[in-house]
mmCIF file of C-alpha atoms and ligand atoms in Angstrom:
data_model
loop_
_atom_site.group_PDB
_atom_site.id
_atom_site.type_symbol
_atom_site.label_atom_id
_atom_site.label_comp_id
_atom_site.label_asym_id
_atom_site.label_seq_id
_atom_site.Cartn_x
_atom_site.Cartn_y
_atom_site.Cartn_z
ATOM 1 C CA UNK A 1 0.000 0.000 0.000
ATOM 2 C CA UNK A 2 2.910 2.224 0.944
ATOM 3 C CA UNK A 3 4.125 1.978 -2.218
ATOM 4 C CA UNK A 4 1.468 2.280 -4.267
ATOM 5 C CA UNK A 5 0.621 5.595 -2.310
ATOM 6 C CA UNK A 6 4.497 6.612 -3.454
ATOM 7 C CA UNK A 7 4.266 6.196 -6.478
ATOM 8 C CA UNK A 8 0.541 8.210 -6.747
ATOM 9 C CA UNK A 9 2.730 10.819 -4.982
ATOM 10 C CA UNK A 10 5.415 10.684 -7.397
ATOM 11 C CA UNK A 11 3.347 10.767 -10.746
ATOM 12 C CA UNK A 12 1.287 13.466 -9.616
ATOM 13 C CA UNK A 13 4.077 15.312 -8.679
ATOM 14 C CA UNK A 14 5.802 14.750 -12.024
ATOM 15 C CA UNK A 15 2.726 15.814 -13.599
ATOM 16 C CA UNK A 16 1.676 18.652 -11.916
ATOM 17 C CA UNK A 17 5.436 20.417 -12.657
ATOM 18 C CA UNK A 18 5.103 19.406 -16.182
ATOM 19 C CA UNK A 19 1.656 21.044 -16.397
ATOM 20 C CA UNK A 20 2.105 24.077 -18.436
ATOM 21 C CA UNK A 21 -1.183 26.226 -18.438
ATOM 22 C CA UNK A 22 -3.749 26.202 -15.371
ATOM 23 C CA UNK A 23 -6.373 24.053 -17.857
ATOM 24 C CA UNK A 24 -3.564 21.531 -17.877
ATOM 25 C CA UNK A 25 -3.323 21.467 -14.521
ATOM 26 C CA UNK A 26 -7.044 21.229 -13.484
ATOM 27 C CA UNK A 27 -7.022 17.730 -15.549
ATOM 28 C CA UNK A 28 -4.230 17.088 -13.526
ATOM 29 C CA UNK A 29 -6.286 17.229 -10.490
ATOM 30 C CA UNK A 30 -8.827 15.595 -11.482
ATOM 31 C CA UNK A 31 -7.426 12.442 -12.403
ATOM 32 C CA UNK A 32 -5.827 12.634 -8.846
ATOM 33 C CA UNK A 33 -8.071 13.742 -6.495
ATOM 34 C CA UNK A 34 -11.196 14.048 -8.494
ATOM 35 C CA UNK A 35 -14.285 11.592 -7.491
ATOM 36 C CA UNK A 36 -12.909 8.770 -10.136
ATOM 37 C CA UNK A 37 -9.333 9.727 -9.383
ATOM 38 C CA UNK A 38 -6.688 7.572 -8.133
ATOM 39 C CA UNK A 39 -6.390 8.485 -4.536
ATOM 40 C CA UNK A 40 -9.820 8.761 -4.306
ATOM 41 C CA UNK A 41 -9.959 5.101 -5.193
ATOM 42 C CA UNK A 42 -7.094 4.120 -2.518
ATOM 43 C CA UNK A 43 -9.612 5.556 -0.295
ATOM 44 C CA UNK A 44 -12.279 4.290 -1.464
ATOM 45 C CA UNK A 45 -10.517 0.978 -0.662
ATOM 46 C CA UNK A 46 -10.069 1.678 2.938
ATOM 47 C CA UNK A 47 -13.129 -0.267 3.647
ATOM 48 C CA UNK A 48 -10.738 -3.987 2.349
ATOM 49 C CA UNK A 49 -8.151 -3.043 4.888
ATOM 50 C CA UNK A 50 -8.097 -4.557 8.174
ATOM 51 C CA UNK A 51 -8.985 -2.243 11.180
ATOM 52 C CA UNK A 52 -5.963 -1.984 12.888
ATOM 53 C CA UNK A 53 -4.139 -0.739 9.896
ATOM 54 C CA UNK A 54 -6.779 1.272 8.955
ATOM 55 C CA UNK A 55 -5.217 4.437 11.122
ATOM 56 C CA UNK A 56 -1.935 4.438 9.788
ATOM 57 C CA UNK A 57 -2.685 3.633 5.793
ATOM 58 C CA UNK A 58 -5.331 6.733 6.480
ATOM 59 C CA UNK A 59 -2.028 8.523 8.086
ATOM 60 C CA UNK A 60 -0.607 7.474 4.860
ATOM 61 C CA UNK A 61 -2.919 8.365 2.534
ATOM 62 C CA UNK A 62 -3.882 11.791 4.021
ATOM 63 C CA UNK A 63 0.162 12.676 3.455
ATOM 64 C CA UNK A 64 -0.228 12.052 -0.052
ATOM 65 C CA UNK A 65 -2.478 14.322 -0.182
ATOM 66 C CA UNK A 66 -1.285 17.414 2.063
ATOM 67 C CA UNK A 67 1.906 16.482 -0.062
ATOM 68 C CA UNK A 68 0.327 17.124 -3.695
ATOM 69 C CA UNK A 69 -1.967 19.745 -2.913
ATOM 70 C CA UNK A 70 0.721 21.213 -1.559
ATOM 71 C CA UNK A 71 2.707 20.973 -5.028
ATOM 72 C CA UNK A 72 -0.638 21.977 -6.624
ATOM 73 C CA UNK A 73 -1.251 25.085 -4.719
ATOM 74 C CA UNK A 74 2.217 26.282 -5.225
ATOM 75 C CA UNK A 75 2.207 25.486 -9.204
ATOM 76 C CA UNK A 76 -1.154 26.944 -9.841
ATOM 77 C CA UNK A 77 0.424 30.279 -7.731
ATOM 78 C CA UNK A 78 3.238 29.841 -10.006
ATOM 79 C CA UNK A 79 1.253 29.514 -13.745
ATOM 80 C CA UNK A 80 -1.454 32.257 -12.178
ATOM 81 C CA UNK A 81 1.424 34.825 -11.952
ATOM 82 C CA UNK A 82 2.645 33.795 -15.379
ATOM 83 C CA UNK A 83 -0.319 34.220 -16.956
ATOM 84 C CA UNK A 84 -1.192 37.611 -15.463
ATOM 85 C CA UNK A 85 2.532 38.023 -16.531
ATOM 86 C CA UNK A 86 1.336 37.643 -19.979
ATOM 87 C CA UNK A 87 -1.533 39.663 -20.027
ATOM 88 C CA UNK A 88 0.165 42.749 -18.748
ATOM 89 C CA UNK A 89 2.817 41.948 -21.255
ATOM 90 C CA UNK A 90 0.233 41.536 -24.483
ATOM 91 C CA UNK A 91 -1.807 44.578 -23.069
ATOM 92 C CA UNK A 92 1.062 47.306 -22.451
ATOM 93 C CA UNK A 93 0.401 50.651 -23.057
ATOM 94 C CA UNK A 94 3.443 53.350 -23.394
ATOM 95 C CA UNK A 95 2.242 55.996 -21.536
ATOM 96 C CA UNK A 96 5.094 58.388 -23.423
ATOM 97 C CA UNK A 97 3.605 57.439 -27.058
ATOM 98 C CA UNK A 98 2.344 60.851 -28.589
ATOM 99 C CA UNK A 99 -1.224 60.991 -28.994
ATOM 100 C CA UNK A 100 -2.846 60.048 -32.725
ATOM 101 C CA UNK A 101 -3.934 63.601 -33.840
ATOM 102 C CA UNK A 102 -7.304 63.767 -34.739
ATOM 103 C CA UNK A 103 -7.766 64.905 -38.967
ATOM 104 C CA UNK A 104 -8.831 68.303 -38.691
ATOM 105 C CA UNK A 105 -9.674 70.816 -41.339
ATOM 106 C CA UNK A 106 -8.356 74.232 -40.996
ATOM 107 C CA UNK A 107 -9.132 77.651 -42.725
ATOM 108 C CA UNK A 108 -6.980 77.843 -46.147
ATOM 109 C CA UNK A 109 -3.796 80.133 -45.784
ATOM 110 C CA UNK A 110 -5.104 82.707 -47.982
ATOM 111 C CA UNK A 111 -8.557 83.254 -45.532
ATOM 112 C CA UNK A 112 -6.255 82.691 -42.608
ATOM 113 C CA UNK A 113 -4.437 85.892 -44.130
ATOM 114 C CA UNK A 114 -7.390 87.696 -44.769
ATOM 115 C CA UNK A 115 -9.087 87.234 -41.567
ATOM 116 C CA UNK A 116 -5.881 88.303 -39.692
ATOM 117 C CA UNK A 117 -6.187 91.639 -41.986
ATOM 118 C CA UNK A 118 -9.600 92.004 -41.481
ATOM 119 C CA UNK A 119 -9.391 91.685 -37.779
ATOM 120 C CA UNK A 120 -6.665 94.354 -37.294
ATOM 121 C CA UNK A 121 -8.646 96.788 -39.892
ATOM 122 C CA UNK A 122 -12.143 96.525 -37.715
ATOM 123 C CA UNK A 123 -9.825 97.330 -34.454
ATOM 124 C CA UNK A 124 -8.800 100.479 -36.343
ATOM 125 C CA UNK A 125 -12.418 101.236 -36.675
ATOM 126 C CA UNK A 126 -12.378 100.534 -41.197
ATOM 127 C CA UNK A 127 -15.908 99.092 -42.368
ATOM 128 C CA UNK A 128 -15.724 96.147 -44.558
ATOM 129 C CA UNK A 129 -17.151 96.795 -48.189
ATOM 130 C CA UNK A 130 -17.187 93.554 -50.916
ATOM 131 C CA UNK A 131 -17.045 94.400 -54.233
ATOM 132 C CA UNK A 132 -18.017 92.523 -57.340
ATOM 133 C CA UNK A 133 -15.755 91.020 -59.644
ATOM 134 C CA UNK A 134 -16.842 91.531 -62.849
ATOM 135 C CA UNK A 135 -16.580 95.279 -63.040
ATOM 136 C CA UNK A 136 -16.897 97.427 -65.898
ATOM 137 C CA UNK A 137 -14.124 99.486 -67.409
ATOM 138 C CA UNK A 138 -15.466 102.589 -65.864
ATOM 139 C CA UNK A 139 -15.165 101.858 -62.556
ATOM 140 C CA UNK A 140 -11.934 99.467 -62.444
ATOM 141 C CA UNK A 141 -9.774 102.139 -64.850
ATOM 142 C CA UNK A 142 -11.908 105.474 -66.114
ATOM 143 C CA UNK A 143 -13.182 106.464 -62.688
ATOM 144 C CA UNK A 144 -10.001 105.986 -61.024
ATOM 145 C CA UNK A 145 -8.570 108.251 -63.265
ATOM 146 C CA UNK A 146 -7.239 106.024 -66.097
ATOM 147 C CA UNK A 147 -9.384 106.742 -69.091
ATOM 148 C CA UNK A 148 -9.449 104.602 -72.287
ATOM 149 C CA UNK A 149 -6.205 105.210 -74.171
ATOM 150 C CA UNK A 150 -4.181 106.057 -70.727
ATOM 151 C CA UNK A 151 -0.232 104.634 -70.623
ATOM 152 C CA UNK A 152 -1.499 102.768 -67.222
ATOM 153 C CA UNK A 153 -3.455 100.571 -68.356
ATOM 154 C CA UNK A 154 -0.277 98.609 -69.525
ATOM 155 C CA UNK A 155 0.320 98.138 -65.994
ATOM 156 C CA UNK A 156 -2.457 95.640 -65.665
ATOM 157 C CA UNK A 157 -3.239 92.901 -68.313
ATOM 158 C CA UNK A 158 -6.626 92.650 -67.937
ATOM 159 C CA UNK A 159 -9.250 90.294 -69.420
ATOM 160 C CA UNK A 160 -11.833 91.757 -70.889
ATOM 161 C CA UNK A 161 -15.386 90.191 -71.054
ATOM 162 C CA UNK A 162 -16.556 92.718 -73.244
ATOM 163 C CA UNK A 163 -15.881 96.105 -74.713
ATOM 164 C CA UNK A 164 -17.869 97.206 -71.366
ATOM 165 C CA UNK A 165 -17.322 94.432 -69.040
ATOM 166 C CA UNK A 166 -14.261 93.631 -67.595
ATOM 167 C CA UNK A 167 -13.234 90.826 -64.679
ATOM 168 C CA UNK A 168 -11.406 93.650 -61.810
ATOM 169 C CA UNK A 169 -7.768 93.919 -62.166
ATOM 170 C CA UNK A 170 -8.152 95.847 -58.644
ATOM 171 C CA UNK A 171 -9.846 96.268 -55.816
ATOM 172 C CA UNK A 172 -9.457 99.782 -56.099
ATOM 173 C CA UNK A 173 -12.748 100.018 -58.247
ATOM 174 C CA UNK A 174 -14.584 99.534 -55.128
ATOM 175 C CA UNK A 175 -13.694 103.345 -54.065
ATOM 176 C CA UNK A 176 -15.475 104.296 -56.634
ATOM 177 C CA UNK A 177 -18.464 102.760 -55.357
ATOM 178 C CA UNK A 178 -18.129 103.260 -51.661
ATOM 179 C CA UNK A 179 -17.587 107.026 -52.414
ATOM 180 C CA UNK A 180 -20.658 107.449 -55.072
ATOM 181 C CA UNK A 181 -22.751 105.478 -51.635
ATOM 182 C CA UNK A 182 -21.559 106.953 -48.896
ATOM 183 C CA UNK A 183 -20.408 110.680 -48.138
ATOM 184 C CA UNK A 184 -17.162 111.310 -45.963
ATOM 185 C CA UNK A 185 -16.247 110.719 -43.376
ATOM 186 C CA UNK A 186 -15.314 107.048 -44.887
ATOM 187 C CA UNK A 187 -12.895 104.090 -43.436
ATOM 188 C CA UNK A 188 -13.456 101.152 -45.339
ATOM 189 C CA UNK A 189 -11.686 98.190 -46.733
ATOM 190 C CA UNK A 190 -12.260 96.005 -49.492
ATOM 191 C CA UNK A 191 -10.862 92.603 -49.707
ATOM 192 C CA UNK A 192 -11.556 90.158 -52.441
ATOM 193 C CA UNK A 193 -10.271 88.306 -56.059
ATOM 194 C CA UNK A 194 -8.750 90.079 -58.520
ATOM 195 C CA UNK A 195 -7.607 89.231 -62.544
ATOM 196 C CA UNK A 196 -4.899 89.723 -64.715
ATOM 197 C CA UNK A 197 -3.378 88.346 -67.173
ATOM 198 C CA UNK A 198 -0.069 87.241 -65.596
ATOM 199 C CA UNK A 199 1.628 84.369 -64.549
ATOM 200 C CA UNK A 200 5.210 83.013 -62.916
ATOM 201 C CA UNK A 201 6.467 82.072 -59.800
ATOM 202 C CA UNK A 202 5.002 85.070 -57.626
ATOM 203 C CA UNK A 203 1.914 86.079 -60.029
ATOM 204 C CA UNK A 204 -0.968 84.638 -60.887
ATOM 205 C CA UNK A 205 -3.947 84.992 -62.434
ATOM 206 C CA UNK A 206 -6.121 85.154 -60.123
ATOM 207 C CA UNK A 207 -5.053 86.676 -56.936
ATOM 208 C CA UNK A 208 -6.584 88.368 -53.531
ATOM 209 C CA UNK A 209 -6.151 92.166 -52.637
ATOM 210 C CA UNK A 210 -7.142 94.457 -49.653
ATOM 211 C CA UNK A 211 -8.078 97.570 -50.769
ATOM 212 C CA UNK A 212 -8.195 100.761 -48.234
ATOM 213 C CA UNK A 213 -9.866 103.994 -48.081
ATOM 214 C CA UNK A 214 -9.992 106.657 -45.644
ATOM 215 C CA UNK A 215 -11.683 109.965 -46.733
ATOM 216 C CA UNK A 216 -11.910 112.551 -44.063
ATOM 217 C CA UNK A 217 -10.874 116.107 -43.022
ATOM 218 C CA UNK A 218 -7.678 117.329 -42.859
ATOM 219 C CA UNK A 219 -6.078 113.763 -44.010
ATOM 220 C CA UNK A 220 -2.625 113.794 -45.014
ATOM 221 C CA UNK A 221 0.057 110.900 -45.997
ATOM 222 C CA UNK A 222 1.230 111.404 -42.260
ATOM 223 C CA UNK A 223 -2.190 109.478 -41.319
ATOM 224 C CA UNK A 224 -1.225 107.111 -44.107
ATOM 225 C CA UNK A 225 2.096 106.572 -42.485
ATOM 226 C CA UNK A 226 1.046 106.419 -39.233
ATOM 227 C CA UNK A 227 -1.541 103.705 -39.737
ATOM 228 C CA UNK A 228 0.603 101.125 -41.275
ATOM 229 C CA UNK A 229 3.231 101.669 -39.009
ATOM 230 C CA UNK A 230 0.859 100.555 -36.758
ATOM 231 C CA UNK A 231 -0.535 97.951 -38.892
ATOM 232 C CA UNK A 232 3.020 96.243 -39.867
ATOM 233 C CA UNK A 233 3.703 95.325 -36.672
ATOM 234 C CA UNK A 234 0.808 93.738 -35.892
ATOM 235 C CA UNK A 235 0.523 91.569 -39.060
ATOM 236 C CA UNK A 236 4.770 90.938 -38.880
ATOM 237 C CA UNK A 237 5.749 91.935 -35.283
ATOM 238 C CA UNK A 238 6.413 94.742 -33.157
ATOM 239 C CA UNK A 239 10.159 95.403 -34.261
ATOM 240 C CA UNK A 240 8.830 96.015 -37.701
ATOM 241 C CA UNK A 241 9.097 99.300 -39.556
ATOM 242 C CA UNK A 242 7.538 101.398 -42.693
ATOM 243 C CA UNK A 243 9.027 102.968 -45.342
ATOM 244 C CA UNK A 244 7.763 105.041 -47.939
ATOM 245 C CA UNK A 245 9.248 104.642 -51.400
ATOM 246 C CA UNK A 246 8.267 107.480 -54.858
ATOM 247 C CA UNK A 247 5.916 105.412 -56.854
ATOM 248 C CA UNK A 248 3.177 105.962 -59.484
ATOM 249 C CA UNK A 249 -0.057 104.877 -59.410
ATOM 250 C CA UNK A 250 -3.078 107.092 -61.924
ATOM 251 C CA UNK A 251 -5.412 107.323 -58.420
ATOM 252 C CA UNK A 252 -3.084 108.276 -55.800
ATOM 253 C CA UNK A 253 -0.757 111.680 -55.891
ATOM 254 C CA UNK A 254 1.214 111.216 -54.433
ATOM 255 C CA UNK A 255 1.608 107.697 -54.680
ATOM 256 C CA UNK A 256 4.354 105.249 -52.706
ATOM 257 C CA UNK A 257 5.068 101.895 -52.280
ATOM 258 C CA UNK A 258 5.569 101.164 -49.191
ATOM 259 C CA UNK A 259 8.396 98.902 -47.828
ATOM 260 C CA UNK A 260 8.607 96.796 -44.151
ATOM 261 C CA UNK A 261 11.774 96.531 -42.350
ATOM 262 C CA UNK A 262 13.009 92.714 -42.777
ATOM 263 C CA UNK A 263 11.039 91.132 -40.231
ATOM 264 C CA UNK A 264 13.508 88.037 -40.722
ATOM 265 C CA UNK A 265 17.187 89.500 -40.363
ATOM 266 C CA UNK A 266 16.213 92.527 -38.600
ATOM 267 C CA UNK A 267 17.606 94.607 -41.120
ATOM 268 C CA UNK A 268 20.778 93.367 -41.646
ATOM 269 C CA UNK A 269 20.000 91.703 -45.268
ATOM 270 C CA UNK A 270 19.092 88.583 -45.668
ATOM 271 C CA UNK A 271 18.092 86.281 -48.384
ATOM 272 C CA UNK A 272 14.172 86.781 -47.824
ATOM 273 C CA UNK A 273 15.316 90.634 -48.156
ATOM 274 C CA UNK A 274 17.359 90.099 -51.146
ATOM 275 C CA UNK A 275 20.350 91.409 -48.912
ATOM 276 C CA UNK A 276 18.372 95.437 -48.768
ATOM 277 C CA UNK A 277 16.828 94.889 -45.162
ATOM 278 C CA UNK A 278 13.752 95.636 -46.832
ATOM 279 C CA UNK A 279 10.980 94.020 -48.570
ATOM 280 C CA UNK A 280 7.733 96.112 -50.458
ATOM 281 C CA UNK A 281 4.662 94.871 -49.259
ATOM 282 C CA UNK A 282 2.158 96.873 -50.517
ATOM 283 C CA UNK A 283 0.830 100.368 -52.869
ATOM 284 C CA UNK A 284 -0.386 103.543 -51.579
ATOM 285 C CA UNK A 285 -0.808 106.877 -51.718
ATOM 286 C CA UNK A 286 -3.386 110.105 -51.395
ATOM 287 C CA UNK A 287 -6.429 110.209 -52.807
ATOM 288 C CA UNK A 288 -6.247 111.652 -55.930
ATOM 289 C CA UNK A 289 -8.532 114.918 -56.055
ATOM 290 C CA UNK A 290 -9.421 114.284 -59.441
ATOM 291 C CA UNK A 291 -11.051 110.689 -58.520
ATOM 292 C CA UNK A 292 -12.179 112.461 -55.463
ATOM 293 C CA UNK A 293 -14.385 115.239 -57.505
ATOM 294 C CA UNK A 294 -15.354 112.531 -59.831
ATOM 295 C CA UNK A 295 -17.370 111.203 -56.889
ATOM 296 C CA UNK A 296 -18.707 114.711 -55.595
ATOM 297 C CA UNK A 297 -16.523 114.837 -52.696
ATOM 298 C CA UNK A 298 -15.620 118.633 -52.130
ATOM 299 C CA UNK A 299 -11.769 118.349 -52.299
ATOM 300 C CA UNK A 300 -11.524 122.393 -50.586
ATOM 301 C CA UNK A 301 -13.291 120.097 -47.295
ATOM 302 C CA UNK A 302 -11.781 116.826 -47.634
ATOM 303 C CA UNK A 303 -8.514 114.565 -48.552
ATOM 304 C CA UNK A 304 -8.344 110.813 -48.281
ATOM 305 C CA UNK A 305 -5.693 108.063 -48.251
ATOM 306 C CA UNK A 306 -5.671 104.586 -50.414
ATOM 307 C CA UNK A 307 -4.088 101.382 -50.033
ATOM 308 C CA UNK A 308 -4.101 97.832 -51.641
ATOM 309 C CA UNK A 309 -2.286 95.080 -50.093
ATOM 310 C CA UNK A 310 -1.676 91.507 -51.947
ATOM 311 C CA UNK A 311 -2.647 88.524 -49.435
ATOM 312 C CA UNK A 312 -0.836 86.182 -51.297
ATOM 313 C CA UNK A 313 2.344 88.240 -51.087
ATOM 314 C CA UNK A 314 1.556 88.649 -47.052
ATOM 315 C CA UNK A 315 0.853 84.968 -46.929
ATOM 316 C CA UNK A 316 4.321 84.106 -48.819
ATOM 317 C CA UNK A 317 6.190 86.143 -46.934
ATOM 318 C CA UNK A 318 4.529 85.168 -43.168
ATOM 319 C CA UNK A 319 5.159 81.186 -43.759
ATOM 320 C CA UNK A 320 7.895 81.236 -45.994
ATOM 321 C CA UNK A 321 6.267 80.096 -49.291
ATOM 322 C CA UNK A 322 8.564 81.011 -52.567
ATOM 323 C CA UNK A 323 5.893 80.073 -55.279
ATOM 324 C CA UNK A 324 2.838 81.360 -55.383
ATOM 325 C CA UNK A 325 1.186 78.339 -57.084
ATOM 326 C CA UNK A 326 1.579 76.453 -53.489
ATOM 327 C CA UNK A 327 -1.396 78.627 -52.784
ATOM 328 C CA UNK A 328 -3.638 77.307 -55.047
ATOM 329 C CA UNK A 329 -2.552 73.571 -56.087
ATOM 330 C CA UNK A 330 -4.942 72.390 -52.652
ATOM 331 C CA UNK A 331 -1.680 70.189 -51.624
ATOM 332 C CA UNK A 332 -2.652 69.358 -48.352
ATOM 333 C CA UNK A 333 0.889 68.167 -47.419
ATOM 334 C CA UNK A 334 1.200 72.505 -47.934
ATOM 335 C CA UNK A 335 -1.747 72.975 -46.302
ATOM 336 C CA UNK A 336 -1.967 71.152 -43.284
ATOM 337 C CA UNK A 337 1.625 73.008 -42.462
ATOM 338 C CA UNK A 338 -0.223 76.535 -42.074
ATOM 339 C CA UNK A 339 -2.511 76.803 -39.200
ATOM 340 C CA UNK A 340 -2.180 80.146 -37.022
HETATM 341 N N1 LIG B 401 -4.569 99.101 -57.090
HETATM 342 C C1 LIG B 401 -3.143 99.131 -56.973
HETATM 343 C C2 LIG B 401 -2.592 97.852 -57.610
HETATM 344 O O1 LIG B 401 -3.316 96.911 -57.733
HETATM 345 C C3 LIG B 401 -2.701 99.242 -55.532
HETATM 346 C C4 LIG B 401 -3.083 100.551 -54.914
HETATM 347 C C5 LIG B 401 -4.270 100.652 -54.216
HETATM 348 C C6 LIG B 401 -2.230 101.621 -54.997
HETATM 349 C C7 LIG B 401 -4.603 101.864 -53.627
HETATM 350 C C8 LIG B 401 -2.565 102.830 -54.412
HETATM 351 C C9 LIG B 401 -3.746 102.932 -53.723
HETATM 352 O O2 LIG B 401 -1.439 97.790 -57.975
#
């Protein structure tokens, strides 16, 4: 009996380290200690052995048992802590991973731009005023002081839609109509799409301007001046300068172009500057009293400032953008990049 009871002891033992999951080792068990297993059957069998050896083969037989649940307590411990082992290891989360960015849409540079423009001009006090873009030749040249057969027009290829009709080359037509609507004072500005026939790396086509117009007393190109000092360095940064340059344009006398201080380099000269510490951003000048009568404003009473700014040359020059095409090709490897 001793024997047999050793060797029980010894198989299950064997068994129960060679187990290798805690399924295996609940078979295990069972063919031990389960109601048909083998040292259930020894006991079973207690009943054939004679009373006075009853006590000690039940001595016996309870040792085998302490003895392999022991093993079996201490193995299950042992494949319970491997398999939680496992799950922590199949489940691990790196806490330091950056987060997936959720897709989202954003405003395209060019209405970025805008909006930045816009919001500065309303803090100024300007009124926003949106054209049309299909003009006609009166307002977008003749009224602004360009009649038919004037050298000026050269400066703008325009597309014509007719001998009347004309897509705008400028937003400057608009103050025309602002000043045949409204009488001084007037702060307005006019931003929107504007044509011409001209294309290469920093033209195109179809482009966006800001136009400007203050008409008030006692205006001068000091107020001009003034206001885009102020304006510069909110659109480029605080460091940033003005500086008026002699230009020619048939609606402003006098007219200027108007150059920032290199917002990049500091002034120094740089490659965005071209090496001049300066780079034009934009055309100005005062009113013109002869476009200024041809509206019925009393030019003995009042004097006015214009402007017209190109977005697309602000928004090349704010991220860094060398063709102008990048703008409008709807690359959304270019795209996604801009997002103030
Ligand atoms: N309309 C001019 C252009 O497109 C810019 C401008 C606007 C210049 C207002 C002076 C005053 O080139």
């Amino acid at each position: 009996m001793k024997e047999k009871l050793q060797q029980i002891r010894e198989r299950a033992i064997a068994e129960i380290q060679n187990s290798d999951g805690l399924e295996k080792l609940g078979e295990v068990r069972n063919t031990i200690l389960g109601k048909k297993g083998e040292l259930t059957a020894v006991l079973k069998g207690m009943k054939d052995v004679p009373p006075e050896e009853r006590p000690k083969v039940g001595q016996w037989v309870n040792e085998t048992r302490e003895a392999i649940e022991s093993i079996l307590a201490e193995q299950t411990k042992k494949l319970e802590a491997e398999a939680l082992r496992l799950r922590y290891e199949a489940e691990k989360i790196d806490v330091t991973m950056p987060a997936v960015k959720p897709a989202k849409g954003n405003l395209h540079p060019i209405t970025q731009v805008r909006n930045q423009l816009t919001d500065i001009f309303a803090s100024m006090g300007f009124e926003i005023y949106e054209g049309t873009e299909i003009e006609t030749d009166y307002y977008n040249f003749t009224a602004l002081n360009t009649p038919q057969d004037h050298p000026a027009r050269d400066m703008q290829d325009t597309f014509y839609l007719s001998p009347e009709f004309l897509l705008r080359t400028q937003t400057s037509a608009g103050q025309i109509h602002v000043m045949e609507a409204k009488k001084p004072p007037i702060k307005i500005i006019s931003p929107g799409k504007v044509f011409r026939s001209d294309d290469d790396a920093t033209h195109s086509p179809m482009f966006t301007q800001m136009e400007g117009l203050v008409v008030d007393k006692g205006i001068t190109l000091c107020d001009l001046k003034g206001m885009l000092d102020e304006f510069v360095k909110k659109i480029f940064g605080k460091n940033v300068t003005t500086r008026l340059r002699p230009s020619y344009f048939p609606f402003t006398e006098p007219s200027v172009e108007v150059d920032v201080s290199c917002f990049q380099c500091g002034g120094k000269g740089c490659k965005l500057c071209k090496g001049t510490g300066w780079i034009e951003v934009l055309g100005a000048g005062v009113v013109n009293n002869k476009v200024l009568e041809g509206c019925g404003v009393d030019t003995d009473v009042y004097s006015g400032f214009a402007f017209g700014i190109g977005i697309e040359r602000i928004a090349m020059l704010k991220y860094g953008i060398n063709n102008i095409k990048l703008l409008f090709e709807s690359d959304l490897r270019v795209l996604n990049q801009i997002d103030d």
